[in-house]
């Protein structure tokens, strides 16, 4: 079992940066694919980024490619989402998720964090 706690959200101006962190409990963190999802007001929750178990493979939704970077530190049981060149449309609650197998589906993760708010002003 894995417990996830996100942090690092906040209010920034367009063009700014934030780094989200997701701290995981448990001894099996390194066996999970870690992902970030987000849900903006009035929209469905959507896939943002994922990193493979060993940290080598990364995947991004088209709207964040070139701006966001996901990484993980298995020794610290932590996954990160570095967000640069933020846009107002990035405003959303960002959720960390853990899954045994990679999937862009919101139904696939075994564990979810509570979310952290990211607000980007124009």
mmCIF file of C-alpha atoms in Angstrom:
data_model
loop_
_atom_site.group_PDB
_atom_site.id
_atom_site.type_symbol
_atom_site.label_atom_id
_atom_site.label_comp_id
_atom_site.label_asym_id
_atom_site.label_seq_id
_atom_site.Cartn_x
_atom_site.Cartn_y
_atom_site.Cartn_z
ATOM 1 C CA UNK A 1 0.000 0.000 0.000
ATOM 2 C CA UNK A 2 1.191 3.494 -0.910
ATOM 3 C CA UNK A 3 0.146 6.831 0.530
ATOM 4 C CA UNK A 4 0.795 9.979 -1.480
ATOM 5 C CA UNK A 5 1.034 13.598 -0.374
ATOM 6 C CA UNK A 6 1.447 16.431 -2.883
ATOM 7 C CA UNK A 7 3.002 19.802 -2.192
ATOM 8 C CA UNK A 8 4.426 22.781 -4.047
ATOM 9 C CA UNK A 9 1.312 24.263 -5.580
ATOM 10 C CA UNK A 10 0.563 27.940 -5.445
ATOM 11 C CA UNK A 11 -0.165 31.120 -7.344
ATOM 12 C CA UNK A 12 2.191 32.276 -10.085
ATOM 13 C CA UNK A 13 2.108 34.663 -13.013
ATOM 14 C CA UNK A 14 2.040 33.428 -16.575
ATOM 15 C CA UNK A 15 5.525 32.470 -17.681
ATOM 16 C CA UNK A 16 6.579 31.511 -14.193
ATOM 17 C CA UNK A 17 7.577 28.165 -12.763
ATOM 18 C CA UNK A 18 6.569 25.788 -10.012
ATOM 19 C CA UNK A 19 7.848 22.446 -8.862
ATOM 20 C CA UNK A 20 5.360 19.999 -7.458
ATOM 21 C CA UNK A 21 6.465 17.213 -5.173
ATOM 22 C CA UNK A 22 4.750 13.987 -4.263
ATOM 23 C CA UNK A 23 6.032 12.157 -1.225
ATOM 24 C CA UNK A 24 5.158 8.491 -1.002
ATOM 25 C CA UNK A 25 5.097 6.215 1.977
ATOM 26 C CA UNK A 26 5.785 2.509 1.943
ATOM 27 C CA UNK A 27 8.604 0.252 0.845
ATOM 28 C CA UNK A 28 7.250 -0.510 -2.634
ATOM 29 C CA UNK A 29 7.406 2.964 -4.195
ATOM 30 C CA UNK A 30 10.020 1.857 -6.701
ATOM 31 C CA UNK A 31 7.659 -0.760 -8.161
ATOM 32 C CA UNK A 32 5.053 1.795 -9.261
ATOM 33 C CA UNK A 33 4.727 3.916 -12.324
ATOM 34 C CA UNK A 34 4.107 7.433 -11.076
ATOM 35 C CA UNK A 35 1.873 9.935 -12.805
ATOM 36 C CA UNK A 36 0.471 13.414 -12.523
ATOM 37 C CA UNK A 37 -3.101 14.243 -13.454
ATOM 38 C CA UNK A 38 -4.926 17.524 -13.245
ATOM 39 C CA UNK A 39 -8.474 18.768 -13.120
ATOM 40 C CA UNK A 40 -9.375 22.296 -14.127
ATOM 41 C CA UNK A 41 -12.672 23.984 -13.262
ATOM 42 C CA UNK A 42 -15.455 22.635 -15.436
ATOM 43 C CA UNK A 43 -13.249 19.980 -17.014
ATOM 44 C CA UNK A 44 -12.648 16.271 -16.605
ATOM 45 C CA UNK A 45 -9.555 15.029 -14.860
ATOM 46 C CA UNK A 46 -6.818 14.526 -17.432
ATOM 47 C CA UNK A 47 -3.456 12.865 -17.713
ATOM 48 C CA UNK A 48 -0.462 15.192 -17.570
ATOM 49 C CA UNK A 49 2.735 13.178 -17.239
ATOM 50 C CA UNK A 50 4.117 9.834 -16.155
ATOM 51 C CA UNK A 51 7.491 8.362 -15.345
ATOM 52 C CA UNK A 52 8.448 4.711 -15.568
ATOM 53 C CA UNK A 53 9.476 2.593 -12.615
ATOM 54 C CA UNK A 54 13.185 3.141 -13.192
ATOM 55 C CA UNK A 55 12.819 6.799 -14.109
ATOM 56 C CA UNK A 56 14.107 6.387 -17.651
ATOM 57 C CA UNK A 57 10.857 6.602 -19.575
ATOM 58 C CA UNK A 58 8.731 9.745 -19.425
ATOM 59 C CA UNK A 59 5.425 10.559 -21.074
ATOM 60 C CA UNK A 60 3.540 13.816 -21.452
ATOM 61 C CA UNK A 61 0.272 15.071 -22.768
ATOM 62 C CA UNK A 62 0.757 17.270 -25.824
ATOM 63 C CA UNK A 63 -0.241 20.505 -24.125
ATOM 64 C CA UNK A 64 2.667 20.372 -21.661
ATOM 65 C CA UNK A 65 5.439 18.939 -23.826
ATOM 66 C CA UNK A 66 8.524 21.099 -23.711
ATOM 67 C CA UNK A 67 7.314 22.917 -20.613
ATOM 68 C CA UNK A 68 6.842 20.265 -17.936
ATOM 69 C CA UNK A 69 9.296 17.651 -16.763
ATOM 70 C CA UNK A 70 8.535 14.664 -14.554
ATOM 71 C CA UNK A 71 11.200 12.871 -12.556
ATOM 72 C CA UNK A 72 11.495 10.548 -9.617
ATOM 73 C CA UNK A 73 13.932 9.811 -6.844
ATOM 74 C CA UNK A 74 13.299 6.273 -5.688
ATOM 75 C CA UNK A 75 15.789 6.589 -2.856
ATOM 76 C CA UNK A 76 13.690 9.449 -1.461
ATOM 77 C CA UNK A 77 10.300 7.972 -2.432
ATOM 78 C CA UNK A 78 9.446 11.178 -4.232
ATOM 79 C CA UNK A 79 8.180 12.146 -7.667
ATOM 80 C CA UNK A 80 8.423 15.675 -9.035
ATOM 81 C CA UNK A 81 6.739 17.742 -11.689
ATOM 82 C CA UNK A 82 8.773 20.740 -12.790
ATOM 83 C CA UNK A 83 6.461 23.184 -14.533
ATOM 84 C CA UNK A 84 7.966 25.991 -16.584
ATOM 85 C CA UNK A 85 6.463 28.619 -18.864
ATOM 86 C CA UNK A 86 3.170 28.269 -17.081
ATOM 87 C CA UNK A 87 0.010 29.416 -18.795
ATOM 88 C CA UNK A 88 -3.371 30.366 -17.346
ATOM 89 C CA UNK A 89 -4.815 27.214 -18.891
ATOM 90 C CA UNK A 90 -2.530 25.187 -16.634
ATOM 91 C CA UNK A 91 -4.637 26.283 -13.681
ATOM 92 C CA UNK A 92 -5.982 23.152 -12.031
ATOM 93 C CA UNK A 93 -5.756 20.874 -9.066
ATOM 94 C CA UNK A 94 -2.818 18.563 -9.674
ATOM 95 C CA UNK A 95 -2.957 14.998 -8.405
ATOM 96 C CA UNK A 96 -0.166 12.523 -7.920
ATOM 97 C CA UNK A 97 -0.989 8.896 -8.688
ATOM 98 C CA UNK A 98 0.671 5.494 -8.454
ATOM 99 C CA UNK A 99 -0.095 2.560 -10.719
ATOM 100 C CA UNK A 100 1.320 -0.901 -11.263
ATOM 101 C CA UNK A 101 1.059 -0.398 -15.014
ATOM 102 C CA UNK A 102 1.264 2.797 -17.012
ATOM 103 C CA UNK A 103 -1.990 4.158 -18.375
ATOM 104 C CA UNK A 104 -3.390 7.556 -19.259
ATOM 105 C CA UNK A 105 -6.748 6.518 -17.846
ATOM 106 C CA UNK A 106 -7.899 8.104 -14.619
ATOM 107 C CA UNK A 107 -9.282 4.729 -13.555
ATOM 108 C CA UNK A 108 -5.911 2.978 -13.668
ATOM 109 C CA UNK A 109 -4.020 4.340 -10.641
ATOM 110 C CA UNK A 110 -4.102 2.270 -7.500
ATOM 111 C CA UNK A 111 -3.432 5.247 -5.245
ATOM 112 C CA UNK A 112 -4.142 8.969 -5.399
ATOM 113 C CA UNK A 113 -2.921 11.956 -3.484
ATOM 114 C CA UNK A 114 -5.297 14.643 -2.251
ATOM 115 C CA UNK A 115 -4.173 17.178 -4.821
ATOM 116 C CA UNK A 116 -2.480 20.552 -4.785
ATOM 117 C CA UNK A 117 -3.853 23.732 -6.349
ATOM 118 C CA UNK A 118 -1.923 25.469 -9.099
ATOM 119 C CA UNK A 119 -3.192 28.862 -10.196
ATOM 120 C CA UNK A 120 -1.601 30.799 -13.040
ATOM 121 C CA UNK A 121 -2.624 34.413 -13.474
ATOM 122 C CA UNK A 122 -2.597 36.205 -16.803
#
